[in-house]
Coordinates of C-alpha atoms and ligand atoms in Angstrom, one line a residue:
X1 CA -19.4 -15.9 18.0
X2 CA -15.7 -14.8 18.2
X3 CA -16.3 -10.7 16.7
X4 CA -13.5 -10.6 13.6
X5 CA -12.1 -7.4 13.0
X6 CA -12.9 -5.5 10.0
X7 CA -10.6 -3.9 7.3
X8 CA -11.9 -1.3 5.0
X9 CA -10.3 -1.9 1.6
X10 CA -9.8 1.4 -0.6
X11 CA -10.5 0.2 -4.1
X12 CA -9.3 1.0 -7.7
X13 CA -12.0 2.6 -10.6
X14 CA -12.4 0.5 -13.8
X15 CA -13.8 0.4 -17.3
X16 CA -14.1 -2.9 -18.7
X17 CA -17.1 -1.7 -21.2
X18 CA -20.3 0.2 -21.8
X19 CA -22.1 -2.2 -18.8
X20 CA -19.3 -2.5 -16.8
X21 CA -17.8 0.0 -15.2
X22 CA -16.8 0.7 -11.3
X23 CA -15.3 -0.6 -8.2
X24 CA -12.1 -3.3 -8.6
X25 CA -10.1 -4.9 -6.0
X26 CA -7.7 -7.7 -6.8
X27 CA -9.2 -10.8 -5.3
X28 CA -6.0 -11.1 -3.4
X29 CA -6.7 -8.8 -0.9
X30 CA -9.8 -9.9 0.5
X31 CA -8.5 -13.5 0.1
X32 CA -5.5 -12.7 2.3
X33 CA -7.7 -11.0 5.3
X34 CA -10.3 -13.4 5.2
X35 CA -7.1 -16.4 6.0
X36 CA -5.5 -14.1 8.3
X37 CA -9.1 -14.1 10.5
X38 CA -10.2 -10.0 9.4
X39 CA -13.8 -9.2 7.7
X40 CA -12.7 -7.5 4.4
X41 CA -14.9 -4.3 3.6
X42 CA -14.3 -2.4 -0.2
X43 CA -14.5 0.9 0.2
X44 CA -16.0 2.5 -3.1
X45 CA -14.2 6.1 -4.5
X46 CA -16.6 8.3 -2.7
X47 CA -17.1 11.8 -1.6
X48 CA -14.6 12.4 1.3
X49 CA -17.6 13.5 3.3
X50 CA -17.9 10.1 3.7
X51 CA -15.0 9.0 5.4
X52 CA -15.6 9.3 9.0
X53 CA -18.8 7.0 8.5
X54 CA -16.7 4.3 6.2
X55 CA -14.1 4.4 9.4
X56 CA -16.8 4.1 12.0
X57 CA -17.0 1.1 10.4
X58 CA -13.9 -0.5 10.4
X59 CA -11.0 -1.9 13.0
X60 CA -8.1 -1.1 10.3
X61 CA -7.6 0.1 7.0
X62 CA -5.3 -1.2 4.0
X63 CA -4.7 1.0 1.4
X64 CA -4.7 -0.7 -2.0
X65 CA -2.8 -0.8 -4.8
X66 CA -3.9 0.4 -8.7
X67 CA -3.2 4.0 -10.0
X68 CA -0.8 6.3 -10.3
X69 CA -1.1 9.4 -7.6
X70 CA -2.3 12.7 -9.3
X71 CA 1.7 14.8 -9.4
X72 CA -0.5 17.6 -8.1
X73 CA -0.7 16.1 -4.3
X74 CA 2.8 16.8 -4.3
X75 CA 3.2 20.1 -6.3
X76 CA 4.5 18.4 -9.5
X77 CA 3.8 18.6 -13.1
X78 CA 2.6 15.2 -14.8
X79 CA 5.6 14.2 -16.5
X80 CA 5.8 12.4 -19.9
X81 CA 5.8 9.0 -18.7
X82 CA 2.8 9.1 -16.0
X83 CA 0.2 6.5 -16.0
X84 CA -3.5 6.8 -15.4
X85 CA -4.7 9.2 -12.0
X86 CA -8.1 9.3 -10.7
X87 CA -7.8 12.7 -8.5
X88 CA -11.1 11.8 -6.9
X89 CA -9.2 8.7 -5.4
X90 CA -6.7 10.0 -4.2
X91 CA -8.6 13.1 -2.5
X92 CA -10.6 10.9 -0.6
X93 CA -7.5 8.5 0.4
X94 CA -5.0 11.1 1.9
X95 CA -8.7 12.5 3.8
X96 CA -8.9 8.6 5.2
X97 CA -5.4 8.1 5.9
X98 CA -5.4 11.2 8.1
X99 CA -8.2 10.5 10.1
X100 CA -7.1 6.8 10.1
X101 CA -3.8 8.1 11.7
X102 CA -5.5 10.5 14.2
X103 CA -7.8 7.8 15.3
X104 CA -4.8 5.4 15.6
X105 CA -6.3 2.3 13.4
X106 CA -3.6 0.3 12.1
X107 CA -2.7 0.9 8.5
X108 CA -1.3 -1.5 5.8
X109 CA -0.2 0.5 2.5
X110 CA 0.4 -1.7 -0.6
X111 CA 2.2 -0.4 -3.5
X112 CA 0.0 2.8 -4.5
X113 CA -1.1 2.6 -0.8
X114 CA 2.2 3.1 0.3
X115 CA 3.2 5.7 -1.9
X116 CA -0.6 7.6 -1.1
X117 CA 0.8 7.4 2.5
X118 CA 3.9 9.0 1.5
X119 CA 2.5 12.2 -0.6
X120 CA -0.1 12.6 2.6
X121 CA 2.3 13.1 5.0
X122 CA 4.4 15.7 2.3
X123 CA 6.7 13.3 0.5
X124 CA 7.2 12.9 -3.3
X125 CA 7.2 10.5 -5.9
X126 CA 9.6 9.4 -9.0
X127 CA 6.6 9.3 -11.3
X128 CA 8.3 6.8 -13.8
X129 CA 11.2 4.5 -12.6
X130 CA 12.1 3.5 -16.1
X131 CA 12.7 6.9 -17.7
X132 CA 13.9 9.2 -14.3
X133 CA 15.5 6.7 -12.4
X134 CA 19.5 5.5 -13.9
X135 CA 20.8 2.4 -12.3
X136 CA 17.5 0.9 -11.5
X137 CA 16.6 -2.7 -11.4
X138 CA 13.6 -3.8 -12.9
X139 CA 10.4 -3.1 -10.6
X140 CA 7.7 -4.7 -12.8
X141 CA 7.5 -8.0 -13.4
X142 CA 6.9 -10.4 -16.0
X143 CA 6.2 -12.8 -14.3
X144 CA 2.9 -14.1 -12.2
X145 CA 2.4 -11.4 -9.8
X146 CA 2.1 -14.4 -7.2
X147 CA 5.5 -15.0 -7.4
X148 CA 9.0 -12.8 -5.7
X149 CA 10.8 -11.0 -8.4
X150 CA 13.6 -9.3 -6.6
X151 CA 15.6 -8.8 -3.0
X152 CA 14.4 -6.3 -0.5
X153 CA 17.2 -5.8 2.5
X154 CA 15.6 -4.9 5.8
X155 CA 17.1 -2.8 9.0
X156 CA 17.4 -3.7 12.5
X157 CA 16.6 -1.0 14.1
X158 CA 13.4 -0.4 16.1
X159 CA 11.4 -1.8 13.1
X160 CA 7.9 -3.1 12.7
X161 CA 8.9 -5.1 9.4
X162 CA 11.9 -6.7 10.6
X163 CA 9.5 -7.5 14.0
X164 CA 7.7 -10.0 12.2
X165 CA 9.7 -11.0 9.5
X166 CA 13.3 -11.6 12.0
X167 CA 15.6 -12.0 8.2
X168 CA 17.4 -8.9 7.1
X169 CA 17.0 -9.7 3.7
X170 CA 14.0 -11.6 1.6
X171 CA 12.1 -12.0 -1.6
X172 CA 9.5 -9.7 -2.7
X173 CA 7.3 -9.4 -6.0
X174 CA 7.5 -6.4 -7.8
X175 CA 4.7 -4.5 -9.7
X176 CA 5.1 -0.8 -9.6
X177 CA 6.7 2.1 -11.9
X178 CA 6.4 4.7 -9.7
X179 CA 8.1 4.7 -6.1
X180 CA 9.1 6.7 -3.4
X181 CA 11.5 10.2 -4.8
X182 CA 11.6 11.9 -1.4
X183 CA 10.3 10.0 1.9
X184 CA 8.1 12.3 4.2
X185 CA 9.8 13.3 7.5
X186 CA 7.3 11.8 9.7
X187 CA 8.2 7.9 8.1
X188 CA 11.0 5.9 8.7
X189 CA 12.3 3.7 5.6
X190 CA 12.8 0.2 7.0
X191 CA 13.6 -1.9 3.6
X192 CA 15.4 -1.3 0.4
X193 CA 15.5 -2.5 -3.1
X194 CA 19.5 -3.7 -4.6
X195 CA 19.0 -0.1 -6.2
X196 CA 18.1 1.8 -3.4
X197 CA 14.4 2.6 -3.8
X198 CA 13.0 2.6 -0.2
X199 CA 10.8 -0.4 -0.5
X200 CA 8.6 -0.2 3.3
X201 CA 8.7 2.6 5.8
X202 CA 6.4 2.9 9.2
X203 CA 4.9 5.8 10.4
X204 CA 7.4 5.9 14.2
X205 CA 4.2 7.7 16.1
X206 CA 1.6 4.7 15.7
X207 CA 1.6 1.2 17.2
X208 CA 0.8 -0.2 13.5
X209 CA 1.5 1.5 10.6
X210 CA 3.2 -0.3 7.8
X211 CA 4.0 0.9 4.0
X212 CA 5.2 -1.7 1.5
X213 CA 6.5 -1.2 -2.3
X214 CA 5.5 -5.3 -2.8
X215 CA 2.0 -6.9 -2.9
X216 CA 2.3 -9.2 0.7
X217 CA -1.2 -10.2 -0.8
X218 CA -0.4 -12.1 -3.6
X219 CA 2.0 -13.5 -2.0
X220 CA 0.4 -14.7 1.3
X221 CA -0.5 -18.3 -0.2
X222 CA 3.0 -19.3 -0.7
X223 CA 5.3 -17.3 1.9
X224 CA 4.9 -17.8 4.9
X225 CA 6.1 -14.3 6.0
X226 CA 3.6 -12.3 4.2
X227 CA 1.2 -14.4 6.1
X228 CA 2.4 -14.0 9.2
X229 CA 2.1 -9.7 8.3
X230 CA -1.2 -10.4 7.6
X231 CA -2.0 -11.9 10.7
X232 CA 0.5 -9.4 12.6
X233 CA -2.1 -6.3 11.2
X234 CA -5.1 -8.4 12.2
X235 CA -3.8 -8.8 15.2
X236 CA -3.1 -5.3 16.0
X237 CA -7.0 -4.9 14.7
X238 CA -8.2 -6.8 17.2
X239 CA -6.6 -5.2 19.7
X240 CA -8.7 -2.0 19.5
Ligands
MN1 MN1 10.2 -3.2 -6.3

């Protein structure tokens, strides 16, 4: 049997009642690696100590979308308009992306997942677009999340996205009130919203390490360019 490679999937905390309470992932995710030929593995909120075992396990990681980051990882105040922070997330996150990076997995970052890449490396965040940010566009739909909501325009230049994309400019969804305030020196922005919010950046030192403001995943049924980034990271999972 042909071996499939594995991507651990960093997953969200939820409350839905008294009996139900714990680990969420959108169905999207695992949906999109499973088509794109990739073993999808959740990866509960755990202790960080477990980290190196969870990555033992696994050819690649995406980091996930879901709640805000906790101001604190980058030396802010929580501001009057921030959403819901689990610190014990995002502890164990920027611990996995490190030793994701050092150990050269490729890395997907989706919406939270990009911006958890971003305050790891020492960047910071515009905790809420609608109140800090003037001249923005709207970045959360109405509309089915499945669907693009606004443009993205991609660079040229040496640039993973554009790589497997070839268009300088296409549709994205939209889902996010947070996004990237100050982008870490160690990633390079590769797409932008009509406003200017960097919407992807790569980390230049790795092979495959990819940070986007949209949800590729819930996407992936309909565009055929958010499947063929899907199959681009599985590829590069394979590979190890
Ligand atoms: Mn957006």
């Amino acid at each position: 049997m042909l071996k499939k490679p594995v991507i651990g999937i960093t997953s969200s905390y939820v409350k839905h009642n008294h009996y139900m309470e714990g680990v969420y992932v959108h169905h999207d995710y695992h949906r999109a690696i499973i088509e794109a030929g990739g073993i999808p593995l959740i990866l509960p909120i755990s202790p960080s100590s477990m980290v190196p075992h969870y990555l033992s396990l696994c050819d690649g990681i995406i980091f996930s979308g879901g709640e805000d980051i906790d101001p604190q990882f980058y030396q802010e105040a929580p501001q009057q308009n921030i959403g819901f922070f689990y610190t014990e997330r995002d502890q164990m996150e920027i611990e996995l992306f490190h030793q994701a990076l050092s150990q050269n997995k490729p890395i997907l970052g989706i919406c939270r997942g990009f911006q958890l890449m971003n305050v790891a490396l020492g960047g910071t965040l515009i905790q809420d677009i609608p109140s800090q940010k003037k001249h923005s566009i709207a970045h959360f739909q109405s509309i089915p999340r499945s669907k693009p909501f606004h443009s993205v325009r991609i660079e040229k230049q040496h640039n993973l996205l554009f790589d497997i994309v070839q268009k300088e400019s296409i549709f994205v969804n939209s889902l996010h009130h947070q996004g990237i305030e100050r982008l870490a020196k160690d990633l390079y922005p590769v797409a932008y919203a009509p406003d200017g919010l960097i919407e992807a950046a790569i980390y230049e030192k790795a092979s495959w390490v990819l940070g986007v403001q949209w949800h590729p995943e819930s996407l992936a049924n309909n565009d055929p360019l958010m499947k063929l980034l899907f199959q681009s990271f599985i590829k590069q999972c394979k590979q190890k």
